[in-house]
PDB file of C-alpha atoms in Angstrom:
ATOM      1  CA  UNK A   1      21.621  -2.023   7.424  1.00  0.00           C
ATOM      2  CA  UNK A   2      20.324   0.915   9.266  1.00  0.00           C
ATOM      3  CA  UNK A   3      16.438   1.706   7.784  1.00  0.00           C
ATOM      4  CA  UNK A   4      14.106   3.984   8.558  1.00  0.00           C
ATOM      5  CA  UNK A   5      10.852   3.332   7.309  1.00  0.00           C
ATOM      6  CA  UNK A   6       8.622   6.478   7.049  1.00  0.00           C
ATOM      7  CA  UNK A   7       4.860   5.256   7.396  1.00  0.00           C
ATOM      8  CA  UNK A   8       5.939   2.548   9.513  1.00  0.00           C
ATOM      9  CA  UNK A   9       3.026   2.992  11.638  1.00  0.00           C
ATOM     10  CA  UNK A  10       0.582   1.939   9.275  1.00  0.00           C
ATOM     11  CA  UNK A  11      -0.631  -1.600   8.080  1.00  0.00           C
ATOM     12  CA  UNK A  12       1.585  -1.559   4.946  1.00  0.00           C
ATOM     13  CA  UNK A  13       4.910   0.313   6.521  1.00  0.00           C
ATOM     14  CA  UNK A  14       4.598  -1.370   9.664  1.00  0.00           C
ATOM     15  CA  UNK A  15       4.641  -4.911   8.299  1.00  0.00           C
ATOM     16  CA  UNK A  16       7.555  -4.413   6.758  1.00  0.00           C
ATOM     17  CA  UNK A  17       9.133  -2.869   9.383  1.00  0.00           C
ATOM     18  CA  UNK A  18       8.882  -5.671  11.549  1.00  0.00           C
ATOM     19  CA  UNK A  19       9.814  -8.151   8.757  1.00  0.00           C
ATOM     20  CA  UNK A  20      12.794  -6.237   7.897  1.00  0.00           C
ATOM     21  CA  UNK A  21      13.779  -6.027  11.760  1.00  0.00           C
ATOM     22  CA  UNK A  22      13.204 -10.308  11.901  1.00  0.00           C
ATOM     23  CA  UNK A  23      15.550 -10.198   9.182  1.00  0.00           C
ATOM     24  CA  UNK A  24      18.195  -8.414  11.059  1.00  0.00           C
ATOM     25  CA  UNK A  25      17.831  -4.981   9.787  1.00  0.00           C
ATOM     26  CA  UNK A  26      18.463  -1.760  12.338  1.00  0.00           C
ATOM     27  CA  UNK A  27      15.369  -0.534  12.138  1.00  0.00           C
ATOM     28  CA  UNK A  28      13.662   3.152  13.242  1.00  0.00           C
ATOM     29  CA  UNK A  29      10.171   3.735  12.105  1.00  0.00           C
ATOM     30  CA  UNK A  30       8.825   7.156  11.309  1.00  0.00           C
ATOM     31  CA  UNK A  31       5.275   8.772  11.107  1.00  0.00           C
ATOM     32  CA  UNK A  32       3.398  12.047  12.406  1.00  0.00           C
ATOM     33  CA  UNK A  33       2.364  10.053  15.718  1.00  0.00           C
ATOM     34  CA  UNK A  34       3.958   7.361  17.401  1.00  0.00           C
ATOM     35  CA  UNK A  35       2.591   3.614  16.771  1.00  0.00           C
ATOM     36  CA  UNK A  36       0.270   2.044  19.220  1.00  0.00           C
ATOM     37  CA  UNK A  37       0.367  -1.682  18.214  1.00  0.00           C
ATOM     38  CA  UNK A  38       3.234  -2.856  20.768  1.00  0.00           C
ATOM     39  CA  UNK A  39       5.454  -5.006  18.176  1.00  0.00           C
ATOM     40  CA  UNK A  40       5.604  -1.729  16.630  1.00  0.00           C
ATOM     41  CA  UNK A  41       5.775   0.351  19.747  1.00  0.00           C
ATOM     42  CA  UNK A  42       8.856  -1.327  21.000  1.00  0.00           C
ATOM     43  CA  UNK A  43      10.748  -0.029  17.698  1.00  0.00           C
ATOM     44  CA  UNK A  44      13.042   2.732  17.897  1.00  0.00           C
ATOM     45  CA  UNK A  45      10.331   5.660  16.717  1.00  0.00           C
ATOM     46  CA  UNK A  46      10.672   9.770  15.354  1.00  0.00           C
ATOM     47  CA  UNK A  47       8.107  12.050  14.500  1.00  0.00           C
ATOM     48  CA  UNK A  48       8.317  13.046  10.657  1.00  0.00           C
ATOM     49  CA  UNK A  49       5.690  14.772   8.738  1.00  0.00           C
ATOM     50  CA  UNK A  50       6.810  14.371   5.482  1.00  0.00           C
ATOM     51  CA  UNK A  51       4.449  16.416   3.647  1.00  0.00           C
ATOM     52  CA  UNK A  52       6.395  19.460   5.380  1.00  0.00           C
ATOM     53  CA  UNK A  53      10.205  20.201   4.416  1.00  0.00           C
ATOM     54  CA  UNK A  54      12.747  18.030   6.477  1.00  0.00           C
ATOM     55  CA  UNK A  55      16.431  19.138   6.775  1.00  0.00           C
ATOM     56  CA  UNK A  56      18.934  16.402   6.020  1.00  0.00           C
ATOM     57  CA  UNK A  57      20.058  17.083   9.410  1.00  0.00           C
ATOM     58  CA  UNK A  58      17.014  15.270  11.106  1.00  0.00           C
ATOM     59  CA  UNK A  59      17.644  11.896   8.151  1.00  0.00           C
ATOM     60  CA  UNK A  60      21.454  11.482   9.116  1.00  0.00           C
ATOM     61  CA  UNK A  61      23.208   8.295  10.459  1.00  0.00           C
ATOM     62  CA  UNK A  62      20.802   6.107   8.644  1.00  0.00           C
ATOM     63  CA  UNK A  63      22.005   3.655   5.578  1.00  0.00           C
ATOM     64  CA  UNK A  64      18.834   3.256   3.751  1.00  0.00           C
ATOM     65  CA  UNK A  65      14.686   4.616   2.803  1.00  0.00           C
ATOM     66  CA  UNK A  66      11.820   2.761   3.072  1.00  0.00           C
ATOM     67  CA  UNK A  67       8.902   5.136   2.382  1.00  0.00           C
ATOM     68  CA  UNK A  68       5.686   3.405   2.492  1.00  0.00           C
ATOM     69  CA  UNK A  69       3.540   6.648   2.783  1.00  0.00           C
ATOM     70  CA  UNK A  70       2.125   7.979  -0.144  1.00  0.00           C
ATOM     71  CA  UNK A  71      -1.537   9.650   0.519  1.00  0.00           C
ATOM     72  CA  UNK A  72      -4.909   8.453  -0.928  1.00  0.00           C
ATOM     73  CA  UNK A  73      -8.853   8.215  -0.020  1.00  0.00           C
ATOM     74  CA  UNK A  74      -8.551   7.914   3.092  1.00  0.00           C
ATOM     75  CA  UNK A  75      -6.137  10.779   4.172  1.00  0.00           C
ATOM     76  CA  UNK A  76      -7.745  13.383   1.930  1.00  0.00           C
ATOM     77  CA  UNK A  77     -10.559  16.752   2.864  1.00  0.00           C
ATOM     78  CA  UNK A  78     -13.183  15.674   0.396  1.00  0.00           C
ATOM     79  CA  UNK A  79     -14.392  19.159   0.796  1.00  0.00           C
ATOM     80  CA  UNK A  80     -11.404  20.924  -1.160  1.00  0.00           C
ATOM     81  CA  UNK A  81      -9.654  19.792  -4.436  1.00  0.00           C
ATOM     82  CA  UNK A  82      -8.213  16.829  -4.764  1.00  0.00           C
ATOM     83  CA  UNK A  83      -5.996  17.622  -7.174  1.00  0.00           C
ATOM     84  CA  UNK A  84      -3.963  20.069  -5.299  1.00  0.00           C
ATOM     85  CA  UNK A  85      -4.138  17.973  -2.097  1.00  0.00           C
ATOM     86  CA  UNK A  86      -1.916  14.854  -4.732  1.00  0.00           C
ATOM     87  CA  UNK A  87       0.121  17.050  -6.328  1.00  0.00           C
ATOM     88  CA  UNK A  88       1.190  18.836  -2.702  1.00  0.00           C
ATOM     89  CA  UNK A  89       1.466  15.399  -0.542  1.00  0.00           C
ATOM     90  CA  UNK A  90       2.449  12.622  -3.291  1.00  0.00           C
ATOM     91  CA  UNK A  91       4.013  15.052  -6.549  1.00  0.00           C
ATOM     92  CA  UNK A  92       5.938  17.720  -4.574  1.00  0.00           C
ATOM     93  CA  UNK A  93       6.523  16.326  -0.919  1.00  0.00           C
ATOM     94  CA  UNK A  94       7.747  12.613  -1.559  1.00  0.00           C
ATOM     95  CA  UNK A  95      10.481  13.796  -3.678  1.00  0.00           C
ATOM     96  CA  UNK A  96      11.371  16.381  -1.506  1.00  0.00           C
ATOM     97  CA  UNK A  97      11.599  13.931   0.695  1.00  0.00           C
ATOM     98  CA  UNK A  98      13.945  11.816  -1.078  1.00  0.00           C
ATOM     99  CA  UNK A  99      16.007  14.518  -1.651  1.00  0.00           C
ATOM    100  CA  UNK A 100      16.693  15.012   1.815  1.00  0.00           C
ATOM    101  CA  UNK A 101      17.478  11.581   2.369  1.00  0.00           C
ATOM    102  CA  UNK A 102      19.826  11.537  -0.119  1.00  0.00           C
ATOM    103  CA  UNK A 103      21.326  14.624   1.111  1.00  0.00           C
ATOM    104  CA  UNK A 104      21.519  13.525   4.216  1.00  0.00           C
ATOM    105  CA  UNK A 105      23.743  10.759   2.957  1.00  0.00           C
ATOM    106  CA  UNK A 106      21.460   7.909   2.758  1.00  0.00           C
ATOM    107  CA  UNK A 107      22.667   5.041   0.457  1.00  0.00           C
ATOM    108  CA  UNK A 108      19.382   3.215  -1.003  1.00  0.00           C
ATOM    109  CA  UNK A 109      15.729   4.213  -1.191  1.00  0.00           C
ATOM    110  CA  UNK A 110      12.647   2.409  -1.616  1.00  0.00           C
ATOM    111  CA  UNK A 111       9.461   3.879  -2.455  1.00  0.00           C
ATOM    112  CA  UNK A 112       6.330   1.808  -1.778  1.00  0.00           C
ATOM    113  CA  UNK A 113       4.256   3.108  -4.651  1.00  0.00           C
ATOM    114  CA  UNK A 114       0.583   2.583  -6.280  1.00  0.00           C
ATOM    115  CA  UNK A 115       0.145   0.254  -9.510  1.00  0.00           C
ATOM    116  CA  UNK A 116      -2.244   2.070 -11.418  1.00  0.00           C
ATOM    117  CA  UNK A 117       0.516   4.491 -13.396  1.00  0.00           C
ATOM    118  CA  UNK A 118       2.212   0.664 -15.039  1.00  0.00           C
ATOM    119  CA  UNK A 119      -0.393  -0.892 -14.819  1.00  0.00           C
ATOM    120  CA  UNK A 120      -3.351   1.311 -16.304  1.00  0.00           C
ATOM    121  CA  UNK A 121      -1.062   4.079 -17.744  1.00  0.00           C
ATOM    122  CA  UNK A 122      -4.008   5.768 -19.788  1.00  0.00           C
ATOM    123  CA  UNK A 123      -5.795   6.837 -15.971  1.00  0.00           C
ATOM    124  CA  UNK A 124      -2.226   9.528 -15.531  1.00  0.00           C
ATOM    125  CA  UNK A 125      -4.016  11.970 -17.864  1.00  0.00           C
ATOM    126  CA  UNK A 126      -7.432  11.639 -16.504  1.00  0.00           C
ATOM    127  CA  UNK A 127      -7.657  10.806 -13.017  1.00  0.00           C
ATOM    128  CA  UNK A 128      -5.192  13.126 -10.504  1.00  0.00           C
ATOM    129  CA  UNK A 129      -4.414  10.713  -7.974  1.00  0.00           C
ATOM    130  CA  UNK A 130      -2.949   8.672 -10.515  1.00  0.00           C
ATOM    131  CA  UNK A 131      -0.794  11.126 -12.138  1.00  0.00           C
ATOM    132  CA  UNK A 132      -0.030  12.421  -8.973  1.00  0.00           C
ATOM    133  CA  UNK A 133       1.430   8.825  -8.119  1.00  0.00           C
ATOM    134  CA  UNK A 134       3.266   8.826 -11.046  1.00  0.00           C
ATOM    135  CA  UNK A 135       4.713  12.313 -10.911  1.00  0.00           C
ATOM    136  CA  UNK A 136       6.126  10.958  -7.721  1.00  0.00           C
ATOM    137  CA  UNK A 137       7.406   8.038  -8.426  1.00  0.00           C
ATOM    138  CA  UNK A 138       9.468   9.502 -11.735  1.00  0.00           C
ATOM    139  CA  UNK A 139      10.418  11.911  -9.647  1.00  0.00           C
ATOM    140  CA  UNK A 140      11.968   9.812  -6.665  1.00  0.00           C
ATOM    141  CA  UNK A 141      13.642   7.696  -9.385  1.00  0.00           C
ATOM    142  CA  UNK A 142      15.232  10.941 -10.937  1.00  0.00           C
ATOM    143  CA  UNK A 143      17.105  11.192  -8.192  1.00  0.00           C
ATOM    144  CA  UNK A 144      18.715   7.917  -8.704  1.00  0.00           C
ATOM    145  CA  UNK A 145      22.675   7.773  -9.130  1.00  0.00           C
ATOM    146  CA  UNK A 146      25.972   5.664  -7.997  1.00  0.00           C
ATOM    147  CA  UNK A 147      25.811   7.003  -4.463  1.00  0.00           C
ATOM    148  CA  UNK A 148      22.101   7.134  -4.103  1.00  0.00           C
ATOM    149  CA  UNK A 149      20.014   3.967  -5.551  1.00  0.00           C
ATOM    150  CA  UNK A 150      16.706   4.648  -5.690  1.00  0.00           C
ATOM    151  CA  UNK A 151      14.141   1.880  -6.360  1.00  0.00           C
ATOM    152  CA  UNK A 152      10.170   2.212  -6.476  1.00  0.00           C
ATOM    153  CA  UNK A 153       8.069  -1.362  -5.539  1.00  0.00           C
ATOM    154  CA  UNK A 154       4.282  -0.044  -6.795  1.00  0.00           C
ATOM    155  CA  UNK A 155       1.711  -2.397  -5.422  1.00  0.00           C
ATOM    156  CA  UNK A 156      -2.184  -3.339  -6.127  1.00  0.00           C
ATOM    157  CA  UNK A 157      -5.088  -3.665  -3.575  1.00  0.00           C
ATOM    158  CA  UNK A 158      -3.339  -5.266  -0.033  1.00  0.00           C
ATOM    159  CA  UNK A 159      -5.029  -7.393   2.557  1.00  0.00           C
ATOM    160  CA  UNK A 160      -3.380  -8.197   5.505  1.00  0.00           C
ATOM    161  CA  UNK A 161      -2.943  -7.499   9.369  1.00  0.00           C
ATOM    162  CA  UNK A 162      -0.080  -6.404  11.644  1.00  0.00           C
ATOM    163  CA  UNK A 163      -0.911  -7.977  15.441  1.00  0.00           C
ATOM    164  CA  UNK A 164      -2.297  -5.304  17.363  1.00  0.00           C
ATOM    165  CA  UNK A 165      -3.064  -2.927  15.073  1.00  0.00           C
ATOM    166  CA  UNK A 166      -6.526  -2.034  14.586  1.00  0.00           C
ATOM    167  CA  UNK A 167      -7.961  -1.651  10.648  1.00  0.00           C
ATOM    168  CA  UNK A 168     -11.624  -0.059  10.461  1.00  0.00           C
ATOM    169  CA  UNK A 169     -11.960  -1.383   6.720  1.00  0.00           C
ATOM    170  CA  UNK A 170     -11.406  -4.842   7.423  1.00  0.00           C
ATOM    171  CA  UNK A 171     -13.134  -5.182  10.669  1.00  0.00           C
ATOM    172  CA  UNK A 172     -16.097  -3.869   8.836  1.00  0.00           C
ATOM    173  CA  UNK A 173     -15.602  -6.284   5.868  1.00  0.00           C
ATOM    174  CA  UNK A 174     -15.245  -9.188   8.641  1.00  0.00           C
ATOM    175  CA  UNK A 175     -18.318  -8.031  10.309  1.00  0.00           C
ATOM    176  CA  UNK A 176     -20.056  -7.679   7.098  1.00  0.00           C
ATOM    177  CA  UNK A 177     -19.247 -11.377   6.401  1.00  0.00           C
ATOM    178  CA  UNK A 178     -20.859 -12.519   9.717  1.00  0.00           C
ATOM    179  CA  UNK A 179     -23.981 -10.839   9.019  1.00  0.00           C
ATOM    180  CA  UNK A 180     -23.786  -8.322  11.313  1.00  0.00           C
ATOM    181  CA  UNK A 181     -24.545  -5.490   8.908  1.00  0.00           C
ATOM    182  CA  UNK A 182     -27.666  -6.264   7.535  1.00  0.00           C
ATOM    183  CA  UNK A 183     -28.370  -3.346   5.858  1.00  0.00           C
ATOM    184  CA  UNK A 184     -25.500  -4.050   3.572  1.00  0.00           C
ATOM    185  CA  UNK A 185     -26.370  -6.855   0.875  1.00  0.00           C
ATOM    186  CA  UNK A 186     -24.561  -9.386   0.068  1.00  0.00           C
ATOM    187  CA  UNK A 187     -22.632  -8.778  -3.119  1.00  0.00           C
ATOM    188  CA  UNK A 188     -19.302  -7.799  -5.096  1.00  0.00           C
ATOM    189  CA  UNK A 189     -19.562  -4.952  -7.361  1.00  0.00           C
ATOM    190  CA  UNK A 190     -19.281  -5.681 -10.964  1.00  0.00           C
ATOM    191  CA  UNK A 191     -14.898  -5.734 -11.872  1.00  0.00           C
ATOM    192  CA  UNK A 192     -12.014  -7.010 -10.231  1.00  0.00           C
ATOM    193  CA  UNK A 193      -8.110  -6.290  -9.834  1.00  0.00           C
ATOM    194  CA  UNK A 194      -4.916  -7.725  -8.499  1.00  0.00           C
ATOM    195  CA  UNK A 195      -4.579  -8.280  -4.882  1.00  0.00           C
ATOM    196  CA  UNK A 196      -1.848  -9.257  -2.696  1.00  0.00           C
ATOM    197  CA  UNK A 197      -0.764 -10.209   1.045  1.00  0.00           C
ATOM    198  CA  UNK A 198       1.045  -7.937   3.054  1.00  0.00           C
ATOM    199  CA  UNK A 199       3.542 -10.518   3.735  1.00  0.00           C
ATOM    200  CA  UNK A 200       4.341 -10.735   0.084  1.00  0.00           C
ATOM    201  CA  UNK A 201       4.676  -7.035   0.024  1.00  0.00           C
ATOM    202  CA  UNK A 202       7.091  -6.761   3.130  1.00  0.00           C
ATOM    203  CA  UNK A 203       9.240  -9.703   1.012  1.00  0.00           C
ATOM    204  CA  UNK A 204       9.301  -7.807  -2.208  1.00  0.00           C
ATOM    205  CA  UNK A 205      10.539  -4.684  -0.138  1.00  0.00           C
ATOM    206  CA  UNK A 206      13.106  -6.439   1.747  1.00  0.00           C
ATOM    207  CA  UNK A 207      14.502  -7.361  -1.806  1.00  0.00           C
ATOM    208  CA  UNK A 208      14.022  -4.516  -3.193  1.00  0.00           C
ATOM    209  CA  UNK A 209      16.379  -2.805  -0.738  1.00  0.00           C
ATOM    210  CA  UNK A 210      18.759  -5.167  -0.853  1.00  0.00           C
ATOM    211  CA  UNK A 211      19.518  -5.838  -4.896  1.00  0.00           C
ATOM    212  CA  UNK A 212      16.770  -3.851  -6.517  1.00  0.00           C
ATOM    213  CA  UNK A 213      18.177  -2.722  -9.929  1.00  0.00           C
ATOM    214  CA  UNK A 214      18.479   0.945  -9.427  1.00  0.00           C
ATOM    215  CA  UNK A 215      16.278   3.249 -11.223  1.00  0.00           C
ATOM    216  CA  UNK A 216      13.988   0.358 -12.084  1.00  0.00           C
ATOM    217  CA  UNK A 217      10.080   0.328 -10.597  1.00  0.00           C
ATOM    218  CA  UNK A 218       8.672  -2.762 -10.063  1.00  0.00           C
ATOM    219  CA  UNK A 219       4.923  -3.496 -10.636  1.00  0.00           C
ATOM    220  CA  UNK A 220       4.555  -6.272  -8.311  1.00  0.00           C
ATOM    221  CA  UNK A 221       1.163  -8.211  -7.010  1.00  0.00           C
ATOM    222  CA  UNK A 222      -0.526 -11.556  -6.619  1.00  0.00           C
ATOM    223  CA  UNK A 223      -3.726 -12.970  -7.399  1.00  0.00           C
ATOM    224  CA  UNK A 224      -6.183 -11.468 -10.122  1.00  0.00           C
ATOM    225  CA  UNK A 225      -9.748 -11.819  -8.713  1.00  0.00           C
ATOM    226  CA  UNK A 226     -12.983 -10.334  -9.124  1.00  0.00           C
ATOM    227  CA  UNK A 227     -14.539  -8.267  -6.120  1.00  0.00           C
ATOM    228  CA  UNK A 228     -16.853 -10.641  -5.768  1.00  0.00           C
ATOM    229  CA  UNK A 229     -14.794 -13.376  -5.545  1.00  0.00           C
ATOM    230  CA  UNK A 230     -12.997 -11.457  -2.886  1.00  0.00           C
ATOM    231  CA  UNK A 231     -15.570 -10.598  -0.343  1.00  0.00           C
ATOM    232  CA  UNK A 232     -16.100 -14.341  -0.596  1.00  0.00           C
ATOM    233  CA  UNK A 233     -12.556 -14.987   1.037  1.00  0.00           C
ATOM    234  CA  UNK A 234     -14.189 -13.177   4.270  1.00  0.00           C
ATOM    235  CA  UNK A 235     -17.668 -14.832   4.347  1.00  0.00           C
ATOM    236  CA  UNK A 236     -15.770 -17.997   3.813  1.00  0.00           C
ATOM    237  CA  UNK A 237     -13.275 -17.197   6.806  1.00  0.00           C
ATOM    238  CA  UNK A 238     -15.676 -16.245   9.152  1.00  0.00           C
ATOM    239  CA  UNK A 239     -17.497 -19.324   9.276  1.00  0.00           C
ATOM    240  CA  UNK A 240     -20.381 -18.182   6.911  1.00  0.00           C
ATOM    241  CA  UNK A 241     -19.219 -19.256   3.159  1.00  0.00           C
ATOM    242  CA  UNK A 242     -22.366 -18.533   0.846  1.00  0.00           C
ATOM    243  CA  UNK A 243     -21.998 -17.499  -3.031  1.00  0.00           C
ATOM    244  CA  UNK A 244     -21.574 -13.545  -3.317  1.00  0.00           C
ATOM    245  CA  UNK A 245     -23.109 -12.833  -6.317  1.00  0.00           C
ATOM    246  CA  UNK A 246     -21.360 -10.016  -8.886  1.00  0.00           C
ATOM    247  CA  UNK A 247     -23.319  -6.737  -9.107  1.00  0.00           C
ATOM    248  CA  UNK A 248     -23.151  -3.507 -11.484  1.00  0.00           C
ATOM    249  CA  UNK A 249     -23.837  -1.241  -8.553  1.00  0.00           C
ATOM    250  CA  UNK A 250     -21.712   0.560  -5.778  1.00  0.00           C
ATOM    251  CA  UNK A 251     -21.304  -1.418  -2.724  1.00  0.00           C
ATOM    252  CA  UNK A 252     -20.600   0.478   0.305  1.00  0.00           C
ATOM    253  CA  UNK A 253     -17.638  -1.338   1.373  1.00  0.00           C
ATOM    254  CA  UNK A 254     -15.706  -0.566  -1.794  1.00  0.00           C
ATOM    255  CA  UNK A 255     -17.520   2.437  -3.124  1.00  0.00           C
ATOM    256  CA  UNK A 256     -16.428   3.625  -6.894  1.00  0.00           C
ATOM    257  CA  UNK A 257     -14.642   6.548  -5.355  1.00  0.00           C
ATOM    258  CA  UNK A 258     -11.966   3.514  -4.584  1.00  0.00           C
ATOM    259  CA  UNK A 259     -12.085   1.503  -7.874  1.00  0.00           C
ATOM    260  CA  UNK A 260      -9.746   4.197 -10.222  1.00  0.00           C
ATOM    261  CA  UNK A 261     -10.173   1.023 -12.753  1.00  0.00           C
ATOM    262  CA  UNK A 262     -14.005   1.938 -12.970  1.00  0.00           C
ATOM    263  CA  UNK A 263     -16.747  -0.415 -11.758  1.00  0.00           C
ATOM    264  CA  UNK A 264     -17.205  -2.784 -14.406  1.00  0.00           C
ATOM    265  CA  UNK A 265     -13.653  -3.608 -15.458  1.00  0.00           C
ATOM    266  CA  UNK A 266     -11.058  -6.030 -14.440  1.00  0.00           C
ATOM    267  CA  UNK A 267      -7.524  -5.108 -14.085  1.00  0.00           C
ATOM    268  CA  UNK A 268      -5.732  -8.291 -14.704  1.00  0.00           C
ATOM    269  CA  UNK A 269      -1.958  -8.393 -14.644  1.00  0.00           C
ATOM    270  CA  UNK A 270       0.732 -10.355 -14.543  1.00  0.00           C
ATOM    271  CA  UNK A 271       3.162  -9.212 -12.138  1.00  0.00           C
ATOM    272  CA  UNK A 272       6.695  -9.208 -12.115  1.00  0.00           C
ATOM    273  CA  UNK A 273       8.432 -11.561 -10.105  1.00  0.00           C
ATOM    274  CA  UNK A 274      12.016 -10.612 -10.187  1.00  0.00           C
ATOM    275  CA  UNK A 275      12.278  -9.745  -6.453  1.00  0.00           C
ATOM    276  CA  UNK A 276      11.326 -13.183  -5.358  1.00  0.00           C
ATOM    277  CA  UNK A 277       7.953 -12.933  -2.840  1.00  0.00           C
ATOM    278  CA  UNK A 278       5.260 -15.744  -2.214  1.00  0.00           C
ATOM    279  CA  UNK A 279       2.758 -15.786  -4.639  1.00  0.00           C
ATOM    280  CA  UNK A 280      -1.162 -17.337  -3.671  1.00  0.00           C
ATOM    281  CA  UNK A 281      -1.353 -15.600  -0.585  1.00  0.00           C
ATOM    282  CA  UNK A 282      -4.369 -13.788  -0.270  1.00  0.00           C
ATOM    283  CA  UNK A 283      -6.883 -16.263   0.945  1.00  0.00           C
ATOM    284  CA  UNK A 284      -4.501 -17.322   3.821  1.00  0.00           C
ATOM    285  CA  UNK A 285      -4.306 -13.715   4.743  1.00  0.00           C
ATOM    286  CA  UNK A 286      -7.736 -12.889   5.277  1.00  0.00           C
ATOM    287  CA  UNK A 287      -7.532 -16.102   6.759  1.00  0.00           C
ATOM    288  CA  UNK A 288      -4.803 -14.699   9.424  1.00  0.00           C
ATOM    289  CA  UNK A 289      -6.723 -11.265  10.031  1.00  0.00           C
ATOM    290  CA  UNK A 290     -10.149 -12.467  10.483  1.00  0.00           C
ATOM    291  CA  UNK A 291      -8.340 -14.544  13.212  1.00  0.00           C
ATOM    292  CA  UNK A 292      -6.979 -11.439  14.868  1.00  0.00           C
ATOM    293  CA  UNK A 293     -10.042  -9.584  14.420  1.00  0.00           C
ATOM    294  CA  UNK A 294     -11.836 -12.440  16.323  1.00  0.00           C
ATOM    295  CA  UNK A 295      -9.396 -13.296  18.837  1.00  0.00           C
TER     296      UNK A 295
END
């Protein structure tokens, strides 16, 4: 099957590129610059910004979507509004987007989206990167019909590493573990969520785009765990395991600009398993970067 992945650059695209390309896929990754880790380097690679119109032209010759990227936090100006910044990039663009895949003749879609609109659905009316999340992903599945079968795969906090790619958040969080930021103290803020592996993820999407139900969006995920207990998986990794106690304050790893869930509360889910991924995967995975970070 001939895939593009758009965001295939990044930690989330880019793993599944590669796993989809192990797996015997024809795969061409997409992004605004080319990839500098070299298993994704040596990819076929073309320059999309997908937050600007694409003609159908540019999409042709390719069987299938993988679009793994949606905007958040960190791709944001915090000094104008937020809202207009979601609704432009994640409301309006990604089904655009969509649209000109399936225009271009494009088979089956998968869009990698966020699980706070299934699993929190109350946060769509108050919180705009949520709706805007949402508006997306009922608007890529719109588009669903017998020639173009659109799926959605929406996905909780990840932790994970593609070789050779550097991630600023987790080499902090590994450095923070060795002690090597002492301003920082050692603690989880108060709540929790679901997390999951980046190797589950890239499994779920490989089955996704090969017998998703069409129309349908998975809310998929792993292990519920408090932060806490999470920053513990790094100071345990690292050599340095030492009980992190729970907090009600901000920490400045995981400030409360990143919790939509609210410090304080645990979003605990069972997820839905239908696509057949590995589940109890998230301690080995810190486990695996902290050993690239290192090496």
């Amino acid at each position: 099957m001939k895939t593009l992945v758009v965001g295939g650059t990044g930690l989330l695209g880019g793993h599944a590129a590669l796993h989809l390309k192990a797996h015997g896929f024809d795969v061409t990754i997409a992004s605004r610059t080319a990839p500098k880790a070299p298993l994704l380097a040596a990819l076929p690679f073309i320059s999309i910004d997908y937050t600007k119109a694409t003609a159908p032209s540019v999409l042709k010759g390719f069987d299938a979507l993988l679009f793994c990227a949606g905007q958040d936090i960190r791709h944001v100006d915090l000094g104008q509004s937020l809202d207009e910044q979601w609704h432009e990039r994640n409301t309006v663009a990604i089904p655009r987007f969509f649209a000109a895949a399936r225009d271009a003749g494009m088979r089956r879609a998968v869009l990698l989206g966020s699980f706070y609109p299934q699993m929190a659905p109350e946060l769509i009316e108050t919180i705009p990167y949520v709706r805007s999340r949402h508006l997306s992903d009922v608007g890529v599945r719109a588009l669903n019909s017998a020639r173009f079968e659109v799926v959605s795969v929406n996905a909780p906090f990840m932790v994970g590493h593609v070789p050779g790619l550097p991630n600023p958040m987790f080499e902090a969080y590994v450095a923070y573990a060795k002690g090597q930021l002492p301003d920082v103290p050692v603690f989880g803020p108060k709540g929790g969520t679901n997390f999951m592996s980046v190797g589950a993820l890239s499994e779920a999407l490989h089955q996704a785009l090969l017998k998703g139900t069409p129309g349908k969006a998975y809310l998929v995920g792993d292990e519920n765990l408090s932060f806490a207990e999470y920053f513990s998986l790094f100071f345990e990794a690292v050599g340095n395991p030492q009980p992190v106690p729970e907090l009600d304050q901000e920490h400045p790893l995981l400030p409360d600009v990143a919790i939509y869930t609210g410090r304080g509360n645990y979003a605990r889910y069972e997820p839905d398993m239908s696509l057949a991924y590995r589940r109890n995967d998230v301690k080995a995975a810190v486990r695996a970067l902290v050993e690239q970070i290192n090496a």
